[in-house]
Tab-separated table of C-alpha atoms in Angstrom:
chain	number	residue	atom	x	y	z
A	106	MET	CA	-5.359	-26.899	7.396
A	107	THR	CA	-7.570	-26.495	4.332
A	108	PRO	CA	-6.136	-27.312	0.934
A	109	LEU	CA	-8.142	-24.402	-0.560
A	110	LYS	CA	-6.645	-21.055	-0.917
A	111	GLU	CA	-9.629	-18.961	-1.982
A	112	LEU	CA	-12.874	-18.581	-3.978
A	113	ALA	CA	-10.922	-17.595	-7.215
A	114	TYR	CA	-13.825	-16.765	-9.581
A	115	VAL	CA	-17.608	-17.275	-10.301
A	116	VAL	CA	-19.451	-17.990	-13.583
A	117	TYR	CA	-23.046	-16.780	-14.039
A	118	GLN	CA	-25.438	-17.153	-16.965
A	119	SER	CA	-27.562	-14.355	-18.227
A	120	SER	CA	-29.471	-13.485	-21.340
A	121	ASN	CA	-28.625	-9.768	-21.037
A	122	LEU	CA	-24.841	-9.205	-21.191
A	123	SER	CA	-25.207	-5.522	-21.924
A	124	ASP	CA	-27.090	-4.901	-18.650
A	125	TRP	CA	-24.471	-6.923	-16.748
A	126	GLU	CA	-21.721	-4.730	-18.269
A	127	ARG	CA	-23.433	-1.629	-17.196
A	128	PHE	CA	-24.102	-3.050	-13.731
A	129	GLY	CA	-20.593	-4.285	-13.067
A	130	VAL	CA	-18.661	-1.469	-14.642
A	131	ASP	CA	-20.748	1.719	-14.402
A	132	LEU	CA	-22.422	1.054	-11.030
A	133	LEU	CA	-20.014	-1.364	-9.036
A	134	GLY	CA	-16.672	0.010	-10.360
A	135	MET	CA	-15.459	-3.278	-11.853
A	136	GLN	CA	-13.115	-3.247	-15.041
A	137	LEU	CA	-14.280	-4.682	-18.231
A	138	ALA	CA	-11.652	-7.291	-18.993
A	139	HIS	CA	-13.105	-8.899	-22.277
A	140	LYS	CA	-16.429	-9.178	-24.127
A	141	ASP	CA	-17.800	-10.892	-27.157
A	142	ALA	CA	-21.204	-12.048	-28.240
A	143	ASP	CA	-21.129	-15.072	-25.821
A	144	SER	CA	-19.622	-13.671	-22.630
A	145	LEU	CA	-18.004	-10.884	-20.624
A	146	ARG	CA	-15.399	-10.887	-17.978
A	147	LEU	CA	-15.068	-8.536	-15.106
A	148	ARG	CA	-11.910	-7.748	-13.024
A	149	THR	CA	-11.628	-6.508	-9.478
A	150	ASP	CA	-7.937	-6.915	-8.941
A	151	GLN	CA	-4.726	-8.153	-10.473
A	152	LYS	CA	-6.287	-11.433	-11.840
A	153	PRO	CA	-7.489	-11.443	-15.412
A	154	TYR	CA	-11.141	-11.725	-14.195
A	155	ARG	CA	-13.026	-12.661	-11.125
A	156	TRP	CA	-16.430	-12.830	-12.701
A	157	ILE	CA	-17.574	-14.408	-16.060
A	158	ILE	CA	-21.068	-13.746	-17.286
A	159	GLU	CA	-22.015	-16.336	-20.043
A	160	HIS	CA	-24.888	-15.823	-22.375
A	161	GLY	CA	-27.521	-18.429	-21.314
A	162	PRO	CA	-30.871	-18.843	-19.826
A	163	ALA	CA	-30.071	-19.679	-16.196
A	164	GLU	CA	-29.907	-16.173	-14.710
A	165	ASP	CA	-27.974	-17.840	-11.880
A	166	LEU	CA	-24.691	-19.175	-10.764
A	167	VAL	CA	-23.295	-21.977	-12.868
A	168	VAL	CA	-19.778	-22.331	-11.672
A	169	SER	CA	-17.722	-21.662	-8.482
A	170	GLY	CA	-13.989	-21.744	-9.045
A	171	TYR	CA	-11.800	-22.543	-6.031
A	172	GLU	CA	-8.035	-22.359	-6.229
A	173	VAL	CA	-6.127	-25.210	-4.475
A	174	GLU	CA	-2.761	-24.477	-2.994
A	175	SER	CA	-0.689	-26.992	-4.962
A	176	GLY	CA	-0.843	-29.811	-7.493
A	177	ALA	CA	-0.143	-32.282	-4.668
A	178	ALA	CA	-3.053	-30.939	-2.707
A	179	LEU	CA	-5.398	-31.153	-5.698
A	180	ASP	CA	-4.313	-34.812	-6.109
A	181	GLU	CA	-5.276	-35.465	-2.505
A	182	LEU	CA	-8.613	-33.780	-3.000
A	183	ILE	CA	-9.323	-35.906	-6.060
A	184	ASP	CA	-8.735	-39.058	-3.999
A	185	LYS	CA	-10.966	-37.838	-1.109
A	186	ILE	CA	-13.810	-36.672	-3.268
A	187	SER	CA	-13.881	-39.717	-5.516
A	188	SER	CA	-13.532	-42.017	-2.526
A	189	ALA	CA	-16.595	-40.309	-0.923
A	190	GLY	CA	-18.632	-41.245	-4.078
A	191	PHE	CA	-18.729	-37.908	-5.893
A	192	GLU	CA	-17.938	-37.904	-9.589
A	193	ILE	CA	-14.795	-35.924	-10.378
A	194	LYS	CA	-13.065	-35.539	-13.752
A	195	GLU	CA	-10.229	-33.528	-15.289
A	196	GLY	CA	-11.304	-30.284	-16.969
A	197	GLY	CA	-8.893	-30.689	-19.784
A	198	PRO	CA	-6.253	-28.273	-21.251
A	199	ALA	CA	-8.664	-26.308	-23.384
A	200	LEU	CA	-10.933	-25.313	-20.524
A	201	ALA	CA	-8.026	-24.789	-18.193
A	202	ALA	CA	-6.434	-22.406	-20.745
A	203	SER	CA	-9.684	-20.498	-21.055
A	204	ARG	CA	-9.921	-20.028	-17.318
A	205	GLY	CA	-6.267	-18.944	-17.133
A	206	VAL	CA	-5.272	-21.778	-14.816
A	207	ASP	CA	-2.567	-24.541	-14.986
A	208	ARG	CA	-4.976	-27.397	-14.130
A	209	MET	CA	-8.600	-28.007	-13.095
A	210	VAL	CA	-10.893	-30.774	-12.158
A	211	LEU	CA	-14.689	-30.664	-12.088
A	212	THR	CA	-17.036	-31.931	-9.484
A	213	THR	CA	-20.580	-31.246	-8.148
A	214	ASP	CA	-21.633	-30.484	-4.546
A	215	PRO	CA	-24.704	-32.160	-2.846
A	216	MET	CA	-26.998	-29.228	-4.066
A	217	GLY	CA	-25.897	-29.679	-7.693
A	218	ASN	CA	-23.525	-26.737	-7.765
A	219	ARG	CA	-20.761	-27.169	-10.186
A	220	LEU	CA	-17.203	-26.676	-8.730
A	221	GLU	CA	-13.994	-26.149	-10.614
A	222	LEU	CA	-10.999	-26.895	-8.374
A	223	VAL	CA	-7.879	-25.196	-9.985
A	224	THR	CA	-4.229	-24.558	-9.547
A	225	GLY	CA	-2.031	-21.722	-10.946
A	226	PHE	CA	-4.618	-18.998	-11.419
A	227	ALA	CA	-2.379	-16.631	-13.170
A	228	ASP	CA	-2.182	-12.716	-12.835
A	229	ALA	CA	-3.218	-10.488	-15.792
A	230	ASP	CA	-0.560	-8.858	-17.925
A	231	THR	CA	-1.864	-5.424	-17.105
A	232	PRO	CA	-2.745	-3.738	-13.763
A	233	PHE	CA	-6.309	-3.410	-12.568
A	234	GLN	CA	-7.885	-0.034	-13.220
A	235	SER	CA	-11.280	1.406	-12.263
A	236	GLU	CA	-12.604	4.663	-13.374
A	237	LEU	CA	-14.892	4.903	-10.366
A	238	LEU	CA	-13.206	3.584	-7.190
A	239	LEU	CA	-11.303	5.811	-4.683
A	240	GLY	CA	-9.766	2.762	-3.127
A	241	GLU	CA	-9.522	-0.854	-4.231
A	242	PHE	CA	-11.516	-4.073	-4.007
A	243	VAL	CA	-10.427	-6.281	-1.139
A	244	THR	CA	-9.180	-9.636	-2.558
A	245	GLY	CA	-5.591	-10.908	-1.949
A	246	SER	CA	-5.517	-13.741	0.540
A	247	GLY	CA	-9.232	-13.565	1.019
A	248	GLY	CA	-9.992	-14.369	-2.704
A	249	ALA	CA	-12.634	-12.738	-4.773
A	250	GLY	CA	-15.174	-12.295	-2.019
A	251	HIS	CA	-17.948	-14.389	-0.557
A	252	GLN	CA	-21.055	-16.067	-1.767
A	253	VAL	CA	-24.272	-17.303	0.029
A	254	LEU	CA	-25.851	-20.285	-1.701
A	255	MET	CA	-29.254	-21.919	-1.118
A	256	SER	CA	-29.326	-25.460	0.395
A	257	HIS	CA	-32.733	-26.215	-1.193
A	258	GLY	CA	-33.669	-28.880	1.433
A	259	VAL	CA	-30.368	-30.749	1.408
A	260	PRO	CA	-29.695	-31.595	5.102
A	261	ARG	CA	-26.883	-29.547	6.794
A	262	GLU	CA	-24.960	-32.607	7.665
A	263	THR	CA	-24.888	-33.676	4.092
A	264	TYR	CA	-23.406	-30.587	2.593
A	265	LEU	CA	-21.051	-30.062	5.574
A	266	ALA	CA	-19.734	-33.590	4.968
A	267	PHE	CA	-18.756	-32.326	1.548
A	268	TYR	CA	-17.447	-28.787	2.245
A	269	ASN	CA	-15.939	-29.527	5.691
A	270	ASP	CA	-14.895	-33.160	5.581
A	271	LEU	CA	-13.755	-33.226	1.973
A	272	LEU	CA	-12.754	-29.683	0.941
A	273	GLY	CA	-11.504	-28.650	4.331
A	274	PHE	CA	-13.671	-25.557	5.073
A	275	LYS	CA	-14.094	-24.561	8.709
A	276	VAL	CA	-17.266	-23.193	10.285
A	277	SER	CA	-17.131	-19.620	11.269
A	278	ASP	CA	-20.641	-19.195	12.911
A	279	ILE	CA	-24.365	-19.737	12.475
A	280	ILE	CA	-27.276	-17.340	12.425
A	281	ILE	CA	-30.890	-18.360	13.023
A	282	GLU	CA	-33.583	-15.679	12.988
A	283	GLU	CA	-37.326	-15.671	12.292
A	284	ILE	CA	-37.292	-12.933	9.559
A	285	SER	CA	-41.102	-12.973	9.325
A	286	PRO	CA	-43.962	-15.001	10.746
A	287	GLY	CA	-43.296	-18.600	9.880
A	288	ILE	CA	-40.158	-17.898	7.744
A	289	VAL	CA	-36.859	-18.677	9.446
A	290	ALA	CA	-33.406	-17.737	8.074
A	291	ASP	CA	-30.929	-20.461	9.053
A	292	LEU	CA	-27.473	-19.862	7.777
A	293	ILE	CA	-24.090	-21.413	8.330
A	294	PHE	CA	-20.843	-19.589	7.481
A	295	LEU	CA	-17.708	-21.297	6.330
A	296	HIS	CA	-14.063	-20.080	5.720
A	297	CYS	CA	-11.009	-21.386	4.123
A	298	ASN	CA	-8.771	-18.347	4.682
A	299	PRO	CA	-8.823	-15.280	7.024
A	300	ARG	CA	-11.909	-13.828	5.349
A	301	HIS	CA	-14.808	-14.347	7.712
A	302	HIS	CA	-16.596	-16.511	5.232
A	303	THR	CA	-15.983	-17.563	1.727
A	304	VAL	CA	-19.247	-19.559	1.379
A	305	ALA	CA	-22.346	-19.715	3.369
A	306	PHE	CA	-25.471	-21.856	3.083
A	307	GLY	CA	-29.013	-20.805	3.832
A	308	ASP	CA	-32.270	-22.649	4.237
A	309	MET	CA	-34.568	-19.994	2.919
A	310	PRO	CA	-37.340	-19.897	0.102
A	311	SER	CA	-35.517	-19.073	-3.153
A	312	PRO	CA	-35.674	-20.526	-6.654
A	313	LYS	CA	-32.020	-19.668	-7.285
A	314	LYS	CA	-28.837	-21.425	-6.437
A	315	THR	CA	-27.197	-18.143	-5.127
A	316	HIS	CA	-28.562	-15.507	-2.825
A	317	HIS	CA	-25.686	-13.101	-3.221
A	318	PHE	CA	-22.085	-12.400	-3.967
A	319	MET	CA	-20.071	-10.042	-1.643
A	320	VAL	CA	-17.596	-7.658	-3.094
A	321	GLU	CA	-15.538	-5.571	-0.455
A	322	VAL	CA	-13.742	-2.298	-0.882
A	323	THR	CA	-10.899	-0.682	1.032
A	324	ASP	CA	-12.456	2.846	1.305
A	325	ILE	CA	-15.724	3.359	3.022
A	326	ARG	CA	-16.538	6.181	0.756
A	327	ASP	CA	-16.844	3.873	-2.142
A	328	VAL	CA	-19.717	2.075	-0.515
A	329	GLY	CA	-21.629	5.416	-0.304
A	330	LEU	CA	-20.644	6.372	-3.966
A	331	ALA	CA	-21.750	2.989	-5.243
A	332	TYR	CA	-24.991	3.191	-3.209
A	333	ASP	CA	-25.750	6.635	-4.864
A	334	ARG	CA	-24.806	5.336	-8.324
A	335	CYS	CA	-27.243	2.442	-7.939
A	336	MET	CA	-29.906	4.678	-6.477
A	337	ASP	CA	-29.494	7.169	-9.314
A	338	ALA	CA	-29.640	4.369	-11.891
A	339	ARG	CA	-32.911	3.020	-10.387
A	340	GLN	CA	-31.331	-0.336	-9.869
A	341	PRO	CA	-33.533	-2.408	-7.578
A	342	PHE	CA	-32.181	-2.846	-4.046
A	343	GLU	CA	-32.705	-5.841	-1.804
A	344	MET	CA	-31.553	-4.213	1.362
A	345	THR	CA	-30.339	-0.689	2.287
A	346	LEU	CA	-27.248	0.217	4.208
A	347	GLY	CA	-26.564	-1.766	7.418
A	348	MET	CA	-24.073	-3.971	9.286
A	349	HIS	CA	-23.970	-7.715	10.133
A	350	PRO	CA	-23.110	-8.831	13.637
A	351	ASN	CA	-20.936	-11.815	12.625
A	352	ASP	CA	-18.561	-10.433	9.935
A	353	HIS	CA	-19.037	-6.810	10.870
A	354	MET	CA	-19.594	-5.899	7.147
A	355	PHE	CA	-21.031	-2.440	6.539
A	356	SER	CA	-22.931	-2.853	3.352
A	357	PHE	CA	-25.924	-2.696	1.133
A	358	TYR	CA	-27.544	-5.231	-1.229
A	359	VAL	CA	-28.382	-4.458	-4.797
A	360	ARG	CA	-30.156	-6.671	-7.379
A	361	THR	CA	-28.129	-7.827	-10.376
A	362	PRO	CA	-29.656	-7.961	-13.764
A	363	SER	CA	-30.200	-11.731	-13.132
A	364	GLY	CA	-32.287	-11.118	-9.991
A	365	PHE	CA	-29.932	-12.280	-7.210
A	366	SER	CA	-28.025	-9.723	-5.354
A	367	VAL	CA	-24.585	-8.309	-4.855
A	368	GLU	CA	-23.545	-7.157	-1.390
A	369	TYR	CA	-21.263	-4.172	-1.597
A	370	GLY	CA	-19.251	-3.747	1.552
A	371	TRP	CA	-16.467	-2.420	3.716
A	372	GLY	CA	-14.713	-3.421	6.915
A	373	GLY	CA	-15.137	-7.112	6.961
A	374	LEU	CA	-13.777	-9.177	9.926
A	375	LEU	CA	-10.769	-11.406	9.565
A	376	ILE	CA	-10.574	-14.712	11.320
A	377	ASP	CA	-7.632	-16.023	13.337
A	378	ASP	CA	-8.249	-19.797	13.717
A	379	ALA	CA	-5.985	-19.906	16.769
A	380	THR	CA	-8.394	-17.735	18.827
A	381	TRP	CA	-11.748	-17.972	16.894
A	382	GLU	CA	-14.815	-19.302	18.777
A	383	VAL	CA	-17.817	-20.629	16.767
A	384	LYS	CA	-21.084	-18.968	17.917
A	385	THR	CA	-24.703	-19.164	17.046
A	386	LEU	CA	-26.308	-15.700	16.740
A	387	ASN	CA	-30.008	-14.903	16.692
A	388	ARG	CA	-30.189	-11.919	14.356
A	389	MET	CA	-28.947	-11.186	10.738
A	390	ASP	CA	-28.155	-7.529	11.261
A	391	THR	CA	-26.708	-5.314	13.984
A	392	TRP	CA	-28.518	-2.317	12.446
A	393	GLY	CA	-29.983	-1.322	9.125
A	394	HIS	CA	-30.367	-3.538	6.028
A	395	HIS	CA	-33.954	-2.561	5.719
A	396	ARG	CA	-36.154	-3.579	2.827
A	397	PRO	CA	-36.527	-0.583	0.475
A	398	ALA	CA	-40.324	-0.713	0.582
A	399	ARG	CA	-40.282	-0.296	4.382
A	400	VAL	CA	-37.718	2.628	4.170
A	401	ALA	CA	-39.944	4.317	1.553
A	402	GLU	CA	-42.915	3.912	3.743
A	403	LEU	CA	-41.198	5.208	6.754
A	404	LEU	CA	-39.783	8.318	4.925
A	405	THR	CA	-43.167	9.031	3.433
A	406	GLU	CA	-44.725	9.011	6.849
A	407	ALA	CA	-42.023	11.137	8.217
A	408	ALA	CA	-42.479	13.754	5.429
A	409	THR	CA	-46.255	13.866	5.758
A	410	PRO	CA	-47.405	16.550	8.291
A	411	THR	CA	-49.565	15.255	11.164
A	412	GLN	CA	-52.984	16.711	11.363
A	413	THR	CA	-51.889	18.599	14.458
A	414	GLY	CA	-48.687	19.986	12.734
A	415	ALA	CA	-50.637	20.870	9.654
A	416	SER	CA	-53.150	23.059	11.634
A	417	LYS	CA	-50.457	25.221	13.057
Protein backbone atom coordinates (compact mmCIF):
# COMPACT_ATOMS: atom_id res chain seq x y z
CA MET A 1 0.00 0.00 0.00
CA THR A 2 1.45 3.34 -1.02
CA PRO A 3 1.91 6.04 1.66
CA LEU A 4 1.02 8.68 -0.91
CA LYS A 5 -2.59 9.84 -1.17
CA GLU A 6 -2.43 12.02 -4.25
CA LEU A 7 -0.73 14.61 -6.40
CA ALA A 8 -1.92 17.57 -4.33
CA TYR A 9 -0.58 20.52 -6.32
CA VAL A 10 1.93 21.68 -8.90
CA VAL A 11 4.03 24.85 -9.11
CA TYR A 12 5.14 26.33 -12.42
CA GLN A 13 7.31 29.34 -13.26
CA SER A 14 6.35 31.78 -15.98
CA SER A 15 7.26 35.32 -16.99
CA ASN A 16 3.68 36.07 -18.06
CA LEU A 17 1.18 35.70 -15.24
CA SER A 18 -1.56 37.61 -17.04
CA ASP A 19 -1.58 35.12 -19.92
CA TRP A 20 -1.71 32.29 -17.40
CA GLU A 21 -4.68 33.86 -15.62
CA ARG A 22 -6.56 34.16 -18.92
CA PHE A 23 -5.62 30.60 -19.88
CA GLY A 24 -6.61 28.98 -16.60
CA VAL A 25 -9.74 30.99 -15.82
CA ASP A 26 -11.20 32.14 -19.14
CA LEU A 27 -10.33 29.08 -21.22
CA LEU A 28 -10.12 26.10 -18.85
CA GLY A 29 -12.74 27.20 -16.32
CA MET A 30 -10.59 27.27 -13.20
CA GLN A 31 -11.20 29.72 -10.36
CA LEU A 32 -8.70 32.45 -9.58
CA ALA A 33 -7.90 32.00 -5.90
CA HIS A 34 -5.24 34.67 -5.44
CA LYS A 35 -2.89 36.85 -7.41
CA ASP A 36 -0.20 39.40 -6.74
CA ALA A 37 2.84 40.68 -8.58
CA ASP A 38 4.80 37.49 -7.89
CA SER A 39 2.32 34.65 -8.34
CA LEU A 40 -1.21 33.48 -8.97
CA ARG A 41 -3.12 30.50 -7.65
CA LEU A 42 -5.80 28.52 -9.44
CA ARG A 43 -8.51 26.34 -7.91
CA THR A 44 -10.29 23.33 -9.38
CA ASP A 45 -12.08 22.04 -6.27
CA GLN A 46 -12.50 22.49 -2.51
CA LYS A 47 -8.76 22.97 -1.95
CA PRO A 48 -7.42 26.55 -1.72
CA TYR A 49 -5.45 25.95 -4.94
CA ARG A 50 -4.18 23.14 -7.12
CA TRP A 51 -1.90 25.20 -9.36
CA ILE A 52 0.58 27.90 -8.39
CA ILE A 53 2.16 29.98 -11.14
CA GLU A 54 5.20 31.87 -9.86
CA HIS A 55 6.85 34.72 -11.72
CA GLY A 56 10.16 33.41 -13.02
CA PRO A 57 12.11 32.42 -16.12
CA ALA A 58 11.71 28.62 -16.19
CA GLU A 59 8.41 28.35 -18.18
CA ASP A 60 8.24 24.86 -16.74
CA LEU A 61 7.39 22.72 -13.73
CA VAL A 62 9.35 23.63 -10.60
CA VAL A 63 7.54 21.69 -7.84
CA SER A 64 5.26 18.65 -7.54
CA GLY A 65 3.44 18.47 -4.22
CA TYR A 66 2.34 15.00 -3.06
CA GLU A 67 0.15 14.53 -0.01
CA VAL A 68 1.14 11.70 2.35
CA GLU A 69 -1.55 9.87 4.32
CA SER A 70 -0.16 10.61 7.80
CA GLY A 71 2.70 12.05 9.81
CA ALA A 72 3.88 8.54 10.65
CA ALA A 73 3.92 7.60 6.96
CA LEU A 74 5.91 10.75 6.19
CA ASP A 75 8.48 9.85 8.85
CA GLU A 76 8.86 6.41 7.28
CA LEU A 77 9.32 7.98 3.85
CA ILE A 78 11.98 10.31 5.23
CA ASP A 79 13.93 7.33 6.55
CA LYS A 80 13.62 5.38 3.29
CA ILE A 81 14.56 8.30 1.04
CA SER A 82 17.54 9.39 3.12
CA SER A 83 18.75 5.79 3.53
CA ALA A 84 18.73 5.46 -0.27
CA GLY A 85 21.14 8.39 -0.52
CA PHE A 86 18.74 11.16 -1.56
CA GLU A 87 18.89 14.49 0.22
CA ILE A 88 15.76 15.31 2.16
CA LYS A 89 15.05 18.23 4.46
CA GLU A 90 12.20 19.85 6.33
CA GLY A 91 10.43 22.62 4.46
CA GLY A 92 9.93 24.70 7.60
CA PRO A 93 6.81 26.30 9.08
CA ALA A 94 6.82 29.38 6.84
CA LEU A 95 6.81 27.40 3.59
CA ALA A 96 4.31 24.91 5.00
CA ALA A 97 1.97 27.75 5.97
CA SER A 98 2.27 29.33 2.52
CA ARG A 99 1.28 26.01 0.93
CA GLY A 100 -1.62 25.49 3.35
CA VAL A 101 -0.24 22.23 4.79
CA ASP A 102 0.63 21.02 8.28
CA ARG A 103 4.13 19.80 7.43
CA MET A 104 6.36 19.28 4.43
CA VAL A 105 9.71 17.85 3.48
CA LEU A 106 11.66 18.55 0.31
CA THR A 107 13.54 16.13 -1.91
CA THR A 108 14.60 15.75 -5.55
CA ASP A 109 13.99 12.82 -7.90
CA PRO A 110 16.70 11.32 -10.19
CA MET A 111 15.71 13.69 -13.05
CA GLY A 112 16.16 16.75 -10.83
CA ASN A 113 12.45 17.39 -10.24
CA ARG A 114 11.73 18.98 -6.87
CA LEU A 115 9.14 17.18 -4.75
CA GLU A 116 7.31 18.50 -1.72
CA LEU A 117 5.90 15.69 0.44
CA VAL A 118 3.18 17.14 2.64
CA THR A 119 0.57 16.26 5.24
CA GLY A 120 -2.65 18.04 6.14
CA PHE A 121 -3.45 19.86 2.88
CA ALA A 122 -6.38 21.90 4.18
CA ASP A 123 -9.63 22.74 2.40
CA ALA A 124 -10.47 26.32 1.47
CA ASP A 125 -12.83 28.45 3.56
CA THR A 126 -15.10 29.04 0.57
CA PRO A 127 -16.63 26.61 -1.99
CA PHE A 128 -15.17 26.25 -5.47
CA GLN A 129 -16.94 28.26 -8.16
CA SER A 130 -16.48 28.28 -11.90
CA GLU A 131 -18.23 30.71 -14.21
CA LEU A 132 -17.83 28.31 -17.14
CA LEU A 133 -18.21 24.67 -16.11
CA LEU A 134 -21.46 22.76 -16.43
CA GLY A 135 -20.07 20.02 -14.20
CA GLU A 136 -17.00 19.87 -11.97
CA PHE A 137 -13.33 18.99 -12.14
CA VAL A 138 -12.59 15.39 -11.12
CA THR A 139 -10.32 15.43 -8.08
CA GLY A 140 -11.30 13.79 -4.76
CA SER A 141 -9.42 10.56 -4.07
CA GLY A 142 -7.65 10.92 -7.42
CA GLY A 143 -5.93 14.18 -6.53
CA ALA A 144 -5.42 17.18 -8.78
CA GLY A 145 -4.94 15.16 -11.97
CA HIS A 146 -1.95 13.55 -13.62
CA GLN A 147 1.29 14.76 -15.15
CA VAL A 148 3.68 13.32 -17.72
CA LEU A 149 7.33 14.16 -17.10
CA MET A 150 10.43 13.72 -19.23
CA SER A 151 13.09 11.21 -18.15
CA HIS A 152 15.86 13.03 -20.09
CA GLY A 153 18.04 9.96 -20.49
CA VAL A 154 17.81 8.76 -16.89
CA PRO A 155 17.44 4.95 -17.06
CA ARG A 156 14.00 3.59 -16.25
CA GLU A 157 15.32 1.33 -13.51
CA THR A 158 16.86 4.37 -11.81
CA TYR A 159 13.72 6.47 -11.56
CA LEU A 160 11.48 3.47 -10.85
CA ALA A 161 13.73 2.65 -7.89
CA PHE A 162 12.80 6.09 -6.57
CA TYR A 163 9.11 6.27 -7.47
CA ASN A 164 8.19 2.59 -6.95
CA ASP A 165 10.57 1.36 -4.28
CA LEU A 166 10.75 4.51 -2.16
CA LEU A 167 7.51 6.43 -2.76
CA GLY A 168 5.34 3.35 -3.31
CA PHE A 169 3.88 4.04 -6.75
CA LYS A 170 2.63 1.05 -8.75
CA VAL A 171 2.99 0.50 -12.49
CA SER A 172 -0.27 0.84 -14.44
CA ASP A 173 0.99 0.04 -17.93
CA ILE A 174 3.52 0.89 -20.63
CA ILE A 175 3.11 2.28 -24.16
CA ILE A 176 5.82 2.00 -26.80
CA GLU A 177 5.09 3.44 -30.25
CA GLU A 178 7.19 4.77 -33.12
CA ILE A 179 5.42 8.09 -33.58
CA SER A 180 7.55 9.12 -36.57
CA PRO A 181 10.51 7.56 -38.40
CA GLY A 182 13.28 7.10 -35.86
CA ILE A 183 11.34 8.68 -32.96
CA VAL A 184 9.89 6.28 -30.41
CA ALA A 185 7.56 7.30 -27.60
CA ASP A 186 8.29 5.03 -24.64
CA LEU A 187 6.13 5.85 -21.61
CA ILE A 188 5.45 4.16 -18.30
CA PHE A 189 2.39 5.08 -16.23
CA LEU A 190 2.30 4.96 -12.42
CA HIS A 191 -0.53 5.24 -9.90
CA CYS A 192 -0.86 5.82 -6.16
CA ASN A 193 -4.69 5.89 -5.96
CA PRO A 194 -7.56 4.71 -8.22
CA ARG A 195 -6.79 7.29 -10.94
CA HIS A 196 -5.21 5.33 -13.81
CA HIS A 197 -2.00 7.30 -13.45
CA THR A 198 -0.84 10.14 -11.29
CA VAL A 199 2.52 10.45 -12.98
CA ALA A 200 4.06 9.03 -16.14
CA PHE A 201 7.54 9.26 -17.57
CA GLY A 202 8.46 9.46 -21.22
CA ASP A 203 11.71 9.13 -23.08
CA MET A 204 10.96 11.63 -25.82
CA PRO A 205 12.84 14.63 -27.22
CA SER A 206 11.82 17.66 -25.16
CA PRO A 207 13.72 20.49 -23.46
CA LYS A 208 11.18 20.76 -20.65
CA LYS A 209 10.72 18.76 -17.47
CA THR A 210 7.00 18.35 -18.10
CA HIS A 211 5.10 17.29 -21.20
CA HIS A 212 1.60 17.93 -19.90
CA PHE A 213 -0.74 18.08 -16.94
CA MET A 214 -4.20 16.50 -17.22
CA VAL A 215 -7.35 17.98 -15.73
CA GLU A 216 -10.54 15.92 -15.93
CA VAL A 217 -14.18 17.06 -15.87
CA THR A 218 -17.38 15.25 -14.91
CA ASP A 219 -19.46 16.48 -17.86
CA ILE A 220 -18.39 15.55 -21.41
CA ARG A 221 -19.95 18.78 -22.66
CA ASP A 222 -17.30 20.75 -20.78
CA VAL A 223 -14.62 19.14 -22.96
CA GLY A 224 -16.35 20.42 -26.09
CA LEU A 225 -16.98 23.85 -24.63
CA ALA A 226 -13.36 24.24 -23.51
CA TYR A 227 -12.22 23.02 -26.93
CA ASP A 228 -14.30 25.74 -28.60
CA ARG A 229 -13.10 28.43 -26.19
CA CYS A 230 -9.46 27.53 -26.88
CA MET A 231 -10.14 27.41 -30.62
CA ASP A 232 -11.90 30.77 -30.63
CA ALA A 233 -9.08 32.30 -28.58
CA ARG A 234 -6.51 31.02 -31.09
CA GLN A 235 -4.73 29.16 -28.30
CA PRO A 236 -2.21 26.77 -29.88
CA PHE A 237 -3.18 23.10 -29.76
CA GLU A 238 -0.83 20.16 -29.48
CA MET A 239 -3.45 17.53 -30.33
CA THR A 240 -7.10 17.60 -31.29
CA LEU A 241 -9.89 15.49 -29.77
CA GLY A 242 -9.16 11.81 -29.29
CA MET A 243 -8.99 8.92 -26.84
CA HIS A 244 -6.17 6.94 -25.23
CA PRO A 245 -6.25 3.12 -25.13
CA ASN A 246 -4.87 2.74 -21.61
CA ASP A 247 -6.79 5.24 -19.42
CA HIS A 248 -9.72 5.66 -21.88
CA MET A 249 -9.51 9.44 -21.52
CA PHE A 250 -11.47 11.42 -24.12
CA SER A 251 -9.50 14.63 -24.41
CA PHE A 252 -7.61 17.28 -26.31
CA TYR A 253 -4.21 18.88 -25.67
CA VAL A 254 -3.77 22.65 -25.65
CA ARG A 255 -0.55 24.61 -25.17
CA THR A 256 -0.12 26.63 -22.00
CA PRO A 257 1.45 30.11 -22.11
CA SER A 258 4.69 28.38 -21.05
CA GLY A 259 4.74 26.01 -24.03
CA PHE A 260 3.99 22.67 -22.41
CA SER A 261 0.45 21.31 -22.64
CA VAL A 262 -2.70 20.74 -20.66
CA GLU A 263 -4.74 17.65 -21.45
CA TYR A 264 -8.42 18.44 -20.89
CA GLY A 265 -10.38 15.24 -20.55
CA TRP A 266 -13.41 13.23 -19.50
CA GLY A 267 -14.11 9.59 -18.65
CA GLY A 268 -10.78 8.44 -17.23
CA LEU A 269 -10.43 4.82 -16.13
CA LEU A 270 -10.12 3.90 -12.44
CA ILE A 271 -7.85 1.08 -11.31
CA ASP A 272 -8.72 -1.71 -8.88
CA ASP A 273 -5.38 -3.12 -7.75
CA ALA A 274 -7.02 -6.43 -6.83
CA THR A 275 -7.82 -7.20 -10.47
CA TRP A 276 -5.55 -4.90 -12.52
CA GLU A 277 -3.08 -6.47 -14.96
CA VAL A 278 -0.09 -4.50 -16.25
CA LYS A 279 0.16 -4.53 -20.04
CA THR A 280 2.45 -3.10 -22.71
CA LEU A 281 0.54 -1.37 -25.51
CA ASN A 282 1.82 -0.39 -28.93
CA ARG A 283 -0.14 2.77 -29.65
CA MET A 284 -0.72 6.07 -27.90
CA ASP A 285 -4.24 6.66 -29.17
CA THR A 286 -7.32 4.58 -29.87
CA TRP A 287 -8.52 7.30 -32.24
CA GLY A 288 -7.96 10.99 -32.88
CA HIS A 289 -5.42 13.18 -31.08
CA HIS A 290 -4.18 14.39 -34.45
CA ARG A 291 -1.68 17.18 -34.88
CA PRO A 292 -3.46 20.44 -35.78
CA ALA A 293 -1.38 20.96 -38.92
CA ARG A 294 -2.41 17.55 -40.25
CA VAL A 295 -6.09 18.22 -39.49
CA ALA A 296 -5.89 21.59 -41.27
CA GLU A 297 -4.28 19.91 -44.26
CA LEU A 298 -6.95 17.22 -44.48
CA LEU A 299 -9.81 19.71 -44.09
CA THR A 300 -8.33 21.93 -46.77
CA GLU A 301 -8.06 18.99 -49.12
CA ALA A 302 -11.62 17.93 -48.35
CA ALA A 303 -12.93 21.44 -49.01
CA THR A 304 -11.06 21.82 -52.31
CA PRO A 305 -13.11 20.55 -55.30
CA THR A 306 -11.37 17.92 -57.38
CA GLN A 307 -10.79 18.72 -61.01
CA THR A 308 -13.53 16.29 -61.97
CA GLY A 309 -15.94 17.74 -59.44
CA ALA A 310 -15.15 21.32 -60.46
CA SER A 311 -15.95 20.62 -64.13
CA LYS A 312 -19.49 19.47 -63.42
